[in-house]
JSON list of C-alpha atoms in Angstrom, two decimals:
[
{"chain": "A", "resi": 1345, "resn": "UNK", "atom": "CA", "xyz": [-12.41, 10.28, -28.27]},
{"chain": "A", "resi": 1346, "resn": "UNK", "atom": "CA", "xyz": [-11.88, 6.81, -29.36]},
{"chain": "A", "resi": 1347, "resn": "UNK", "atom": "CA", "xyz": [-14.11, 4.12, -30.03]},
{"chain": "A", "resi": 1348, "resn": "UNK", "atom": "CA", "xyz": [-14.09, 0.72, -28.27]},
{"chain": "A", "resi": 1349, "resn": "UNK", "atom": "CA", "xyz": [-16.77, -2.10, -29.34]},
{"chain": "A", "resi": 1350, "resn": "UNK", "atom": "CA", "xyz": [-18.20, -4.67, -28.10]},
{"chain": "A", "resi": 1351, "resn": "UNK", "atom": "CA", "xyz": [-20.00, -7.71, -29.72]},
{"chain": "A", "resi": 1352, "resn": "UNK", "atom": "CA", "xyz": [-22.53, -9.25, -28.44]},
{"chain": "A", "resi": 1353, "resn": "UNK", "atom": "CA", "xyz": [-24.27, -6.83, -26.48]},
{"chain": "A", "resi": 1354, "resn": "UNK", "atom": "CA", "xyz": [-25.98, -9.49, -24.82]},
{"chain": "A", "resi": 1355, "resn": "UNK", "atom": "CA", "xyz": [-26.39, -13.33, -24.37]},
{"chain": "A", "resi": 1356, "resn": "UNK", "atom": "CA", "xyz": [-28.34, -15.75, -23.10]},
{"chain": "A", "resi": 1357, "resn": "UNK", "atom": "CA", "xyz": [-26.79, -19.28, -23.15]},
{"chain": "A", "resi": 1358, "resn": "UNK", "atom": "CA", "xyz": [-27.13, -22.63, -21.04]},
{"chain": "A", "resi": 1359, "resn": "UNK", "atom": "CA", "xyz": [-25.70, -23.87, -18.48]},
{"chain": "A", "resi": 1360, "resn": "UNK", "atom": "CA", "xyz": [-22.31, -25.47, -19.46]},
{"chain": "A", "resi": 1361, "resn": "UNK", "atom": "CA", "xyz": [-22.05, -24.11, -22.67]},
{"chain": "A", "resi": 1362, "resn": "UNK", "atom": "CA", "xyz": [-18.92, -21.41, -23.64]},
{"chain": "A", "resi": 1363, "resn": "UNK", "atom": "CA", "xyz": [-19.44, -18.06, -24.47]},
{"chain": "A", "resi": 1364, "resn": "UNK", "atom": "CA", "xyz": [-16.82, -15.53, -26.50]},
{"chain": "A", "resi": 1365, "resn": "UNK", "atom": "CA", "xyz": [-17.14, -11.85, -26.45]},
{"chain": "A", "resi": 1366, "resn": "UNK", "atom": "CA", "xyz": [-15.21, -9.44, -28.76]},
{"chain": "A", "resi": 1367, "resn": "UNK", "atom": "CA", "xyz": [-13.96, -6.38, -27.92]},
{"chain": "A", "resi": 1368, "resn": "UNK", "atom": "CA", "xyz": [-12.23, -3.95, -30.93]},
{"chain": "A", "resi": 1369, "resn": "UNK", "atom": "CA", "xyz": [-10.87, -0.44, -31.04]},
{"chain": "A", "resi": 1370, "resn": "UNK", "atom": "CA", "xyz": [-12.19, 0.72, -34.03]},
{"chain": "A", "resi": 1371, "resn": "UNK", "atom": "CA", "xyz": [-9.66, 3.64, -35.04]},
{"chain": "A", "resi": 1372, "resn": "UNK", "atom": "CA", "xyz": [-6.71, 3.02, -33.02]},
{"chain": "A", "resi": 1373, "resn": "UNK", "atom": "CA", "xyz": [-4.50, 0.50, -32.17]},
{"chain": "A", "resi": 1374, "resn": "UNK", "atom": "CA", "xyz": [-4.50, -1.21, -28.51]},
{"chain": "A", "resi": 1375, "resn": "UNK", "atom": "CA", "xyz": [-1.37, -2.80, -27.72]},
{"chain": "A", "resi": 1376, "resn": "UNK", "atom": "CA", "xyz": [-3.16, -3.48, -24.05]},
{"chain": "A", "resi": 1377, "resn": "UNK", "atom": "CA", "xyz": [-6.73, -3.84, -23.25]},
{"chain": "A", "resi": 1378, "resn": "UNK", "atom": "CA", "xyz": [-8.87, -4.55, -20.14]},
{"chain": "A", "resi": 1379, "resn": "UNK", "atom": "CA", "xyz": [-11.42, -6.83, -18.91]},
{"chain": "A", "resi": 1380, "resn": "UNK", "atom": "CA", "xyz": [-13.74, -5.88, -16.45]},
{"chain": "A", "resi": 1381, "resn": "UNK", "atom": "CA", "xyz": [-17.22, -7.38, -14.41]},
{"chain": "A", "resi": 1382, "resn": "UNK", "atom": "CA", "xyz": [-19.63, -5.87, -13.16]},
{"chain": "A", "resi": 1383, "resn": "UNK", "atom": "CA", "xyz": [-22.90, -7.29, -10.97]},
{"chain": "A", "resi": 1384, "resn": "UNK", "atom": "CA", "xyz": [-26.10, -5.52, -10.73]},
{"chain": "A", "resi": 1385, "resn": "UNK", "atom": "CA", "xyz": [-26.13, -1.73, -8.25]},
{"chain": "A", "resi": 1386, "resn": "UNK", "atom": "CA", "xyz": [-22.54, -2.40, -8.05]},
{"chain": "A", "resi": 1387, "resn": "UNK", "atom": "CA", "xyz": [-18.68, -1.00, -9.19]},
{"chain": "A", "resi": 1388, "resn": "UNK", "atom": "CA", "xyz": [-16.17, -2.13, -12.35]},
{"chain": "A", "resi": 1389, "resn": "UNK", "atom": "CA", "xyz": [-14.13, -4.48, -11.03]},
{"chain": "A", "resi": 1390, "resn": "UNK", "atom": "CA", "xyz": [-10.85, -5.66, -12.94]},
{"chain": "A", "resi": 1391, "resn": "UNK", "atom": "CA", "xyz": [-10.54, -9.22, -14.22]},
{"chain": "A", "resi": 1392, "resn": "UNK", "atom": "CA", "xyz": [-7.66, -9.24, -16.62]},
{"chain": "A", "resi": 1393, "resn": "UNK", "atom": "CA", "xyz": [-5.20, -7.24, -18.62]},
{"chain": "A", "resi": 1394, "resn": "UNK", "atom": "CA", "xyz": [-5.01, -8.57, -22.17]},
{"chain": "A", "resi": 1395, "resn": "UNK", "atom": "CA", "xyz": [-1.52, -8.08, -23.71]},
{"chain": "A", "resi": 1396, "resn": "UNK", "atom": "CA", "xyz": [-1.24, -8.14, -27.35]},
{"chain": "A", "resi": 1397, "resn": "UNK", "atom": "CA", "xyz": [0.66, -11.20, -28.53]},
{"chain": "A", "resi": 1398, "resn": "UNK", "atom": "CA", "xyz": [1.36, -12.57, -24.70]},
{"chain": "A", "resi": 1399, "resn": "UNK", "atom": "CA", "xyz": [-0.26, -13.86, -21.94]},
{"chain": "A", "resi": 1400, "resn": "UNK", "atom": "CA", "xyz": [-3.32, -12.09, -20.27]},
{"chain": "A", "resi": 1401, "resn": "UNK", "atom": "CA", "xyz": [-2.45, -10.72, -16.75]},
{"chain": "A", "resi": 1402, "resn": "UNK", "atom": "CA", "xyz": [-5.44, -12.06, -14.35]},
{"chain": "A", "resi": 1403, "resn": "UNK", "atom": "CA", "xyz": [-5.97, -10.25, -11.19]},
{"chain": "A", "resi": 1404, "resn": "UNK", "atom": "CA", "xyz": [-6.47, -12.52, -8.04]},
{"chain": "A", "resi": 1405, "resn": "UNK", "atom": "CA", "xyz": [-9.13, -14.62, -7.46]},
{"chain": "A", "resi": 1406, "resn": "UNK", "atom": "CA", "xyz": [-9.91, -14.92, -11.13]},
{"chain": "A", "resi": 1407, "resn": "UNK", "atom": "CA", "xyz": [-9.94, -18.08, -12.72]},
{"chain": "A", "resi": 1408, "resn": "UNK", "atom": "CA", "xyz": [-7.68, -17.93, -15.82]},
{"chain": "A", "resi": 1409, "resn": "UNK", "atom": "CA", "xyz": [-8.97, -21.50, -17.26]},
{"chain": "A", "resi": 1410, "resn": "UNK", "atom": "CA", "xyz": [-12.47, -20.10, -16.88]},
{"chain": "A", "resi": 1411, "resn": "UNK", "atom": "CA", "xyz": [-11.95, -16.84, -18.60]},
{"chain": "A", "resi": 1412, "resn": "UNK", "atom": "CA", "xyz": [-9.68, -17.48, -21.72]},
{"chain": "A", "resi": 1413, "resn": "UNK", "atom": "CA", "xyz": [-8.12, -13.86, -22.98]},
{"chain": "A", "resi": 1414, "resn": "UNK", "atom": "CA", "xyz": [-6.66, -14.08, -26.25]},
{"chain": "A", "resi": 1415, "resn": "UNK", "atom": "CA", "xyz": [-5.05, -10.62, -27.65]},
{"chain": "A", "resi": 1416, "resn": "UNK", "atom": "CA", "xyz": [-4.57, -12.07, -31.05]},
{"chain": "A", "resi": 1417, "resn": "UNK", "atom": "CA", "xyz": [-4.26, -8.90, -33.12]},
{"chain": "A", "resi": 1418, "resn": "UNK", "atom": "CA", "xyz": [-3.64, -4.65, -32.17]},
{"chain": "A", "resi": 1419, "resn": "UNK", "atom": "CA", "xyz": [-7.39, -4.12, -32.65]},
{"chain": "A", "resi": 1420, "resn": "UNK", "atom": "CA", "xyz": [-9.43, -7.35, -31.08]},
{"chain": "A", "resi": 1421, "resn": "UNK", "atom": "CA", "xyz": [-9.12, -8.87, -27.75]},
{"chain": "A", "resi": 1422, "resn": "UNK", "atom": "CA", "xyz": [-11.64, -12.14, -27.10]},
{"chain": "A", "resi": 1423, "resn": "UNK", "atom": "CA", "xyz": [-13.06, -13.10, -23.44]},
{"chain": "A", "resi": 1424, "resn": "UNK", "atom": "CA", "xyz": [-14.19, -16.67, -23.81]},
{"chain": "A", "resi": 1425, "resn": "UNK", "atom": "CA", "xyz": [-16.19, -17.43, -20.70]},
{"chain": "A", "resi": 1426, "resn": "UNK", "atom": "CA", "xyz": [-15.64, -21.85, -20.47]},
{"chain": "A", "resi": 1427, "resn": "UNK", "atom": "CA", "xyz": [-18.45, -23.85, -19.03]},
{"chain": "A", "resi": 1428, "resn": "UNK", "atom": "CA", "xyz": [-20.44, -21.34, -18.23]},
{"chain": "A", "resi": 1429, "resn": "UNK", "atom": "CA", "xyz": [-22.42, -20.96, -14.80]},
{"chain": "A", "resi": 1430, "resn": "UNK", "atom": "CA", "xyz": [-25.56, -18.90, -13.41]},
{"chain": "A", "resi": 1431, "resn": "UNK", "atom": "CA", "xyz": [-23.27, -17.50, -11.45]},
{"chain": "A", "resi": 1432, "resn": "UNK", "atom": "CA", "xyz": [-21.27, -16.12, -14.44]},
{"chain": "A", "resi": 1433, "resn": "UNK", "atom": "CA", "xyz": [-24.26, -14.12, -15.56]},
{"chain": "A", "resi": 1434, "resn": "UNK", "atom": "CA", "xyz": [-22.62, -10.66, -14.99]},
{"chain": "A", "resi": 1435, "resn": "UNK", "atom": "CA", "xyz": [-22.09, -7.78, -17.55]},
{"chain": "A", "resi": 1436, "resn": "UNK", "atom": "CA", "xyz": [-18.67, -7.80, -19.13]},
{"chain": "A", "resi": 1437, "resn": "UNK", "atom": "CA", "xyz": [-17.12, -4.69, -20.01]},
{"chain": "A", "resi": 1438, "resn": "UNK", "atom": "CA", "xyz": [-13.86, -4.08, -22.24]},
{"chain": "A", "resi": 1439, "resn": "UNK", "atom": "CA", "xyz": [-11.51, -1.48, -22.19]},
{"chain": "A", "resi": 1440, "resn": "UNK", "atom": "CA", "xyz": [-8.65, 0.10, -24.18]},
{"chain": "A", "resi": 1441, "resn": "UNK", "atom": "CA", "xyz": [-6.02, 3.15, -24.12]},
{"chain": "A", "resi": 1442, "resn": "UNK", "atom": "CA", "xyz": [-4.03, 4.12, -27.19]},
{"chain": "A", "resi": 1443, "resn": "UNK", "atom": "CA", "xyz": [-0.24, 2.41, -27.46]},
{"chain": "A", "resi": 1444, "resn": "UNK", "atom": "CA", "xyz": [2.40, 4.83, -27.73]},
{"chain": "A", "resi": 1445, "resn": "UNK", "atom": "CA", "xyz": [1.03, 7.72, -25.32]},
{"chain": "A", "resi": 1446, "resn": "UNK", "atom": "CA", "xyz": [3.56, 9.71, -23.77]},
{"chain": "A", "resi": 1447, "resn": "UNK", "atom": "CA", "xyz": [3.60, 8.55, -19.92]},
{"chain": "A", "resi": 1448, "resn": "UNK", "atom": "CA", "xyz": [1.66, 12.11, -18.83]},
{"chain": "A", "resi": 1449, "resn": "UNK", "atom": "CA", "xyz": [-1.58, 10.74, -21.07]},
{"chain": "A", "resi": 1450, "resn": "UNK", "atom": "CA", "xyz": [-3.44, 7.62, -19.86]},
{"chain": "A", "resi": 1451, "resn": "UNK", "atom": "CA", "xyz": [-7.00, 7.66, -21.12]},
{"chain": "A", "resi": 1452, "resn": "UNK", "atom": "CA", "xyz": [-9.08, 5.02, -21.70]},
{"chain": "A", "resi": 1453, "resn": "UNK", "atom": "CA", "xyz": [-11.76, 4.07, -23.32]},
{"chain": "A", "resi": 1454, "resn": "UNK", "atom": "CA", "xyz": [-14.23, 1.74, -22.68]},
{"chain": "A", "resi": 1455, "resn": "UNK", "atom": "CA", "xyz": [-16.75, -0.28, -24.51]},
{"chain": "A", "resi": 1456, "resn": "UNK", "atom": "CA", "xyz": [-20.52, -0.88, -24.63]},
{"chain": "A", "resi": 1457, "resn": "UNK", "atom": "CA", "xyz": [-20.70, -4.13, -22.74]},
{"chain": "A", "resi": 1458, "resn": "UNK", "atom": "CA", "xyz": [-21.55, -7.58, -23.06]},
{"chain": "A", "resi": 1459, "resn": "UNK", "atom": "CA", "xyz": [-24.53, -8.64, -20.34]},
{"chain": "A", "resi": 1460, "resn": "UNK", "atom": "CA", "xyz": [-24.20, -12.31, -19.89]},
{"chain": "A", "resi": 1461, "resn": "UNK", "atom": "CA", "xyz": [-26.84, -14.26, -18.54]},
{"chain": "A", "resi": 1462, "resn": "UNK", "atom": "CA", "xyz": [-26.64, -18.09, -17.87]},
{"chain": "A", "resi": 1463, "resn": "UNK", "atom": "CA", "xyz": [-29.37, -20.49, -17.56]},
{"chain": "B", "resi": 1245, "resn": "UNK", "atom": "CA", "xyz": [-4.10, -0.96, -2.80]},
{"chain": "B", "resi": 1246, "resn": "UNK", "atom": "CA", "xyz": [-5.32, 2.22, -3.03]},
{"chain": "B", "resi": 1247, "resn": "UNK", "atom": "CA", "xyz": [-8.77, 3.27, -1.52]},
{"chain": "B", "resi": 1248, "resn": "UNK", "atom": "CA", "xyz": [-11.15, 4.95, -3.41]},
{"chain": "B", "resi": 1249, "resn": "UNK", "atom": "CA", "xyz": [-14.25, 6.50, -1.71]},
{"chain": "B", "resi": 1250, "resn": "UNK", "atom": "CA", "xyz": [-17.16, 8.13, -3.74]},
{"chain": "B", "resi": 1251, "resn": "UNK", "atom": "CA", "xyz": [-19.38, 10.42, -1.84]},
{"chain": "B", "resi": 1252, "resn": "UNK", "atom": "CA", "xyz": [-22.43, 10.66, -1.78]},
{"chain": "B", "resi": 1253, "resn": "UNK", "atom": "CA", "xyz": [-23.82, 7.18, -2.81]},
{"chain": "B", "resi": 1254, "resn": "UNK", "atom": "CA", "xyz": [-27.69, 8.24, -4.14]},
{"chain": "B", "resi": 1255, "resn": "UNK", "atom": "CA", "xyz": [-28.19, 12.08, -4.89]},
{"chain": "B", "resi": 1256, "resn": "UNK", "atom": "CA", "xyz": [-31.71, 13.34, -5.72]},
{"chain": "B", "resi": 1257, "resn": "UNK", "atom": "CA", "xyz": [-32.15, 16.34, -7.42]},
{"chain": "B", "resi": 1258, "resn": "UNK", "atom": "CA", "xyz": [-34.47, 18.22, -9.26]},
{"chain": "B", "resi": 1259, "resn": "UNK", "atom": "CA", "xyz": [-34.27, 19.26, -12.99]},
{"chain": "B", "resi": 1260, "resn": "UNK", "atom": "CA", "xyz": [-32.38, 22.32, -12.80]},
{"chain": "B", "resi": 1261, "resn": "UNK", "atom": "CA", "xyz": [-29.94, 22.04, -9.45]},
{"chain": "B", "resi": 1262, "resn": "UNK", "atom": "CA", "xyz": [-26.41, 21.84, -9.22]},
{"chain": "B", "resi": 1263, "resn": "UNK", "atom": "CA", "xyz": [-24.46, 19.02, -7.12]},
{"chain": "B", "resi": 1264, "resn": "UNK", "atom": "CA", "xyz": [-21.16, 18.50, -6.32]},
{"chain": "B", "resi": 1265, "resn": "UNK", "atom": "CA", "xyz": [-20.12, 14.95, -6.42]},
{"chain": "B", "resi": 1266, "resn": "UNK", "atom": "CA", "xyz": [-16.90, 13.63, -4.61]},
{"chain": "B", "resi": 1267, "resn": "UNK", "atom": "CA", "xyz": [-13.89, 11.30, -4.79]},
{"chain": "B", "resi": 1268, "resn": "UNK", "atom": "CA", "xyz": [-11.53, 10.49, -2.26]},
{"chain": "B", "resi": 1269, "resn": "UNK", "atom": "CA", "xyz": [-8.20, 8.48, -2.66]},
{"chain": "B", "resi": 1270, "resn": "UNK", "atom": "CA", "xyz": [-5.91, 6.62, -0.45]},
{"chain": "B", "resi": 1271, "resn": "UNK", "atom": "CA", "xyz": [-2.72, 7.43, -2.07]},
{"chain": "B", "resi": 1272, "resn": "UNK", "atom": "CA", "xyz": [-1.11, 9.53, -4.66]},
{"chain": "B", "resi": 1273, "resn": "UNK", "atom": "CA", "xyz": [-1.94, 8.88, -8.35]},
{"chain": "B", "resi": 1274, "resn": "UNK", "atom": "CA", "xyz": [-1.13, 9.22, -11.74]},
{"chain": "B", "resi": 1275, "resn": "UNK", "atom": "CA", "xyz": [-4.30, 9.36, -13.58]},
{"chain": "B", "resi": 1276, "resn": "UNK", "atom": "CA", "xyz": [-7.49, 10.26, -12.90]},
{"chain": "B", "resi": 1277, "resn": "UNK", "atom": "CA", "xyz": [-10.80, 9.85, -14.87]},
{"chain": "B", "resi": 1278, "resn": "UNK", "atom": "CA", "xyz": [-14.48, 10.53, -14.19]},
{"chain": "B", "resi": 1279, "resn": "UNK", "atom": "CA", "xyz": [-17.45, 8.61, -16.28]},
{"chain": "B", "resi": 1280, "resn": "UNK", "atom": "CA", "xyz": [-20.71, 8.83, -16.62]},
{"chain": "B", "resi": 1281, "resn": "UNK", "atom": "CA", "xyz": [-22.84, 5.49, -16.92]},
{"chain": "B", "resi": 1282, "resn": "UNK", "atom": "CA", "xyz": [-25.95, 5.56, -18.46]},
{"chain": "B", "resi": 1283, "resn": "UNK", "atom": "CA", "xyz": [-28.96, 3.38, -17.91]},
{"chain": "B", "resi": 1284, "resn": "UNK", "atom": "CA", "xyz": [-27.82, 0.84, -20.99]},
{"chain": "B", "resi": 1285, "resn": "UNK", "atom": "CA", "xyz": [-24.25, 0.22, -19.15]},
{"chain": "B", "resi": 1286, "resn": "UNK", "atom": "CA", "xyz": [-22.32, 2.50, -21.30]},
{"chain": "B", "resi": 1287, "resn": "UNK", "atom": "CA", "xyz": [-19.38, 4.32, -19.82]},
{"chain": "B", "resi": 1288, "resn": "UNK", "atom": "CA", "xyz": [-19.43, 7.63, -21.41]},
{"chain": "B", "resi": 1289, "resn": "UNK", "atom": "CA", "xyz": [-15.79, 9.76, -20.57]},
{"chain": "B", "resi": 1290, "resn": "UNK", "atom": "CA", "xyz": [-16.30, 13.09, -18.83]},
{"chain": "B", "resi": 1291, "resn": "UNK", "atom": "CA", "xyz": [-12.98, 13.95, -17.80]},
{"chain": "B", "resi": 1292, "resn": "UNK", "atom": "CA", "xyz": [-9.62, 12.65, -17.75]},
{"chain": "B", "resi": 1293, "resn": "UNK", "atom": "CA", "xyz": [-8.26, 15.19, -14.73]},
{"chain": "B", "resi": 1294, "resn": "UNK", "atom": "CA", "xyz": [-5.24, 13.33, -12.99]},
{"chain": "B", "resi": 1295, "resn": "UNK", "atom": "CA", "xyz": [-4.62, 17.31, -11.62]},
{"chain": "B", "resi": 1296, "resn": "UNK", "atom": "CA", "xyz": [-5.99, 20.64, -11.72]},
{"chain": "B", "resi": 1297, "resn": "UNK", "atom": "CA", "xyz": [-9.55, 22.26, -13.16]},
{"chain": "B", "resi": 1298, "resn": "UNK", "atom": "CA", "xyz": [-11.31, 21.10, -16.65]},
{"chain": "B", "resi": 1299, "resn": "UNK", "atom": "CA", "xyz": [-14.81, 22.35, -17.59]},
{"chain": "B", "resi": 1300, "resn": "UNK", "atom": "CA", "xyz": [-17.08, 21.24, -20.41]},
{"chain": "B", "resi": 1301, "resn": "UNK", "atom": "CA", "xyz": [-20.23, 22.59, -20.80]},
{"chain": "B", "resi": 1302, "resn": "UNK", "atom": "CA", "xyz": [-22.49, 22.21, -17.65]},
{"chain": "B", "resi": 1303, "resn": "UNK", "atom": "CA", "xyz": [-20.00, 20.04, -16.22]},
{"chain": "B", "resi": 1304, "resn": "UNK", "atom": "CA", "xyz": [-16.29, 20.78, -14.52]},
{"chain": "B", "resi": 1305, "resn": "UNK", "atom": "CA", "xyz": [-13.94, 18.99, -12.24]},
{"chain": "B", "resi": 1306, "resn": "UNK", "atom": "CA", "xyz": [-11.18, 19.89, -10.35]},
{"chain": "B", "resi": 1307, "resn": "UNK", "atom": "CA", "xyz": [-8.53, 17.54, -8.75]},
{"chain": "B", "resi": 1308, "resn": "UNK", "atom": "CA", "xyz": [-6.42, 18.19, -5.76]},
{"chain": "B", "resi": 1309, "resn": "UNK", "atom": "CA", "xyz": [-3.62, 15.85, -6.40]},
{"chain": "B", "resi": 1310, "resn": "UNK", "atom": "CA", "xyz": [-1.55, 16.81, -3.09]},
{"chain": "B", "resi": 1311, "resn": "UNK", "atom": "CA", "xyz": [-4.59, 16.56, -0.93]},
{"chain": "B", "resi": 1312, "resn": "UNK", "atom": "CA", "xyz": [-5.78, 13.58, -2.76]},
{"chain": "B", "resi": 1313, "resn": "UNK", "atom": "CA", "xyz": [-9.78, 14.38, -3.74]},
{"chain": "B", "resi": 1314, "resn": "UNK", "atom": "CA", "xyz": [-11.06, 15.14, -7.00]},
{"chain": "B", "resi": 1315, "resn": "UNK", "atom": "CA", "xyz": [-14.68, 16.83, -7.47]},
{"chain": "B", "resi": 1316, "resn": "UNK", "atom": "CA", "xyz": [-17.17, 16.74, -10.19]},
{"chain": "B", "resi": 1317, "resn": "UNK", "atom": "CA", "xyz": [-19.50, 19.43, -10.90]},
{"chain": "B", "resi": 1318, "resn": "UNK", "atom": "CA", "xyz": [-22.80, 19.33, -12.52]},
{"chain": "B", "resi": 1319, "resn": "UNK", "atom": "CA", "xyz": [-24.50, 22.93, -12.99]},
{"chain": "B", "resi": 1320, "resn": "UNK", "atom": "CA", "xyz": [-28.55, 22.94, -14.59]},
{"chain": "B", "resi": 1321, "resn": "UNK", "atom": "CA", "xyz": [-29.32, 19.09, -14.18]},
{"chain": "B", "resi": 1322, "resn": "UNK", "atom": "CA", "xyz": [-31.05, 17.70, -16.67]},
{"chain": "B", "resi": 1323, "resn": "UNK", "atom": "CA", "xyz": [-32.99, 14.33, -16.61]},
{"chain": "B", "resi": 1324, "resn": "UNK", "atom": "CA", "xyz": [-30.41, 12.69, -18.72]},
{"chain": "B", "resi": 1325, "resn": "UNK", "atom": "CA", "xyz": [-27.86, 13.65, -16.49]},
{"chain": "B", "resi": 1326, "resn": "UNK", "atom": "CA", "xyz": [-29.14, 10.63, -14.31]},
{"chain": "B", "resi": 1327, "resn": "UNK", "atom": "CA", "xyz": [-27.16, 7.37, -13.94]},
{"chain": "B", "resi": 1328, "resn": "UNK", "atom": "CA", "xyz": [-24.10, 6.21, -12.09]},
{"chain": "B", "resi": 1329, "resn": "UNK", "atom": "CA", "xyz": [-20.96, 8.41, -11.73]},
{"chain": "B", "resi": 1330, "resn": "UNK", "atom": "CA", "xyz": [-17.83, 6.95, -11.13]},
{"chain": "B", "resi": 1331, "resn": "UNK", "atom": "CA", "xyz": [-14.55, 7.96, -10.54]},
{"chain": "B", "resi": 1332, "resn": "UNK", "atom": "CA", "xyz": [-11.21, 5.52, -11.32]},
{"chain": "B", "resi": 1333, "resn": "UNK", "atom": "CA", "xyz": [-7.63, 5.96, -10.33]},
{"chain": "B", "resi": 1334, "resn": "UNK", "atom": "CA", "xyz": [-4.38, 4.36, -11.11]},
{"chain": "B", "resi": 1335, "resn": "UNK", "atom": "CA", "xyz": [-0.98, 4.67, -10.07]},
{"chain": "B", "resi": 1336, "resn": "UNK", "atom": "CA", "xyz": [1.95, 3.66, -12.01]},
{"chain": "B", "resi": 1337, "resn": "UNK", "atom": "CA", "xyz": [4.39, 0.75, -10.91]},
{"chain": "B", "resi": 1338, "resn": "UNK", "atom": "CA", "xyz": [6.35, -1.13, -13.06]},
{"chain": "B", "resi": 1339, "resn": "UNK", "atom": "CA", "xyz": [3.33, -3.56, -13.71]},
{"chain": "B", "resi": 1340, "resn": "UNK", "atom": "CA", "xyz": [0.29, -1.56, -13.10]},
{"chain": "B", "resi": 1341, "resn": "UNK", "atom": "CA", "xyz": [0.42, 0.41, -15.83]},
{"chain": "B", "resi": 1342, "resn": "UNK", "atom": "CA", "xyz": [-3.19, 1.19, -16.87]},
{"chain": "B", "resi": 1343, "resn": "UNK", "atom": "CA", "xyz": [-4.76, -0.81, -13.91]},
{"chain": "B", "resi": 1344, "resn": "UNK", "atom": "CA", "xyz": [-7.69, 1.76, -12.71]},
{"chain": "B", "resi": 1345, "resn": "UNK", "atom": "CA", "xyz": [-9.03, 1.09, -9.00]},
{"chain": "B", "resi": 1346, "resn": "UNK", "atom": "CA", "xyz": [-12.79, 2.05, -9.68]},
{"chain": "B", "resi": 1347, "resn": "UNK", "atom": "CA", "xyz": [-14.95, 4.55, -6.70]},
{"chain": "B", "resi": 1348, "resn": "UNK", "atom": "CA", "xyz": [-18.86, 2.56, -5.79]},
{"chain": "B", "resi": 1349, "resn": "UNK", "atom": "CA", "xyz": [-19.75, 4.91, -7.82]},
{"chain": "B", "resi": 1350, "resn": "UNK", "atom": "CA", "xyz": [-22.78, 7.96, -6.92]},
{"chain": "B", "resi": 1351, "resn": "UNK", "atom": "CA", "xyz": [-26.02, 7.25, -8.24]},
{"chain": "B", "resi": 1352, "resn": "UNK", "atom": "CA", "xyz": [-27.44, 10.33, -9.53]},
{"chain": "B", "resi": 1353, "resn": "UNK", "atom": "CA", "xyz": [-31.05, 10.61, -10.24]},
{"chain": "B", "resi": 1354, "resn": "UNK", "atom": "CA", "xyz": [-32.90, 14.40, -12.09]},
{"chain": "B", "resi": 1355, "resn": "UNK", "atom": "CA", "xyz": [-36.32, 13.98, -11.50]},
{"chain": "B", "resi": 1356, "resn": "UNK", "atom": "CA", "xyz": [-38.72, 16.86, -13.93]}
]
């Protein structure tokens, strides 16, 4: 299947600081990829749809200023976590699907993660 | 949106059993994909099943798209079977393409 990465695998950063975690598809081309959170014992939840060249997609409740998405090329998507807070710490996880699918095929594929932890 | 309900939550087995996990949904869907994470937080695909039966190796599924529950099979557990198994949905509309709805997920643990 197809290979999503994710860079770092893990951080540790102060409070206030900003923190920006990449997320490629290393042989295929993602015209749309996904940001997800997860806490600790519990599901994937959906933050954000990153669009490539356009604006992210948030889902409610999440904080678009705090969570910058930036789709800048078909292969990377950045999540830049702003001013970060303890209660940020959370691991991030990316995901992909392959443009140009015909409707009846819809898998994705999902990266390593990124476990955030703020001080 | 659309319910997803994973049963059971914790599963116990010994090295060698079979299980059956489940997935329940709220609504008709499109796609349909199983995973497997692993201690480290990967989500490894195991099948991409939006309808009907799939098997590979000591695992299968089968998805009954017009009585909306999908079922993953695990034959001759092994310890590295063990982890979290979840089960994701989606269901097309014009701006929810690709938008999964994630299960709670069954934590599955092979003891030796």
């Amino acid at each position: 299947g197809a290979v999503v990465s994710q860079h770092p695998s893990r951080v540790i950063c102060k409070s206030g600081t900003s923190v920006k975690i990449e997320c490629r598809s290393l042989d295929f081309q993602a015209t749309t990829m996904f940001w997800y959170r997860q806490f600790p014992k519990q599901s994937l939840m959906l933050m954000a749809t990153s669009n490539e060249g356009s604006k992210a997609t948030y889902e409610q409740g999440v904080e678009k200023d705090k969570f910058l998405i930036n789709h800048a090329s078909l292969t990377l998507s950045t999540l830049t976590v702003t001013s970060a807070h303890p209660e940020d710490s959370s691991f991030y996880i990316c995901s992909a699907r392959e443009p140009g699918q015909r409707r009846g095929y819809n898998e994705q594929f999902f990266g390593p993660g990124t476990r955030l932890t703020v001080l | 949106g659309i319910q997803v309900e994973q049963s059971p939550p914790d599963l116990i087995l010994q090295e060698g059993a079979n299980s059956t996990l489940r997935c329940n949904f709220s609504d008709s869907v499109n796609n349909l994909q199983w995973f497997h994470q692993n201690p480290w937080g990967q989500l490894i695909n195991l099948f991409y099943i939006p309808s009907g039966t799939k098997q590979n190796g000591r695992l299968s599924a089968t998805t009954v798209a017009t009585e909306r529950y999908s079922l993953l099979y695990i034959s001759s557990s092994q310890t590295t079977d063990s982890g979290v198994y979840f089960c994701a949905v989606e269901q097309w509309e014009t701006d929810s393409w690709g938008k999964f709805q994630f299960g709670a997920g069954t934590q599955v643990v092979v003891t030796p």
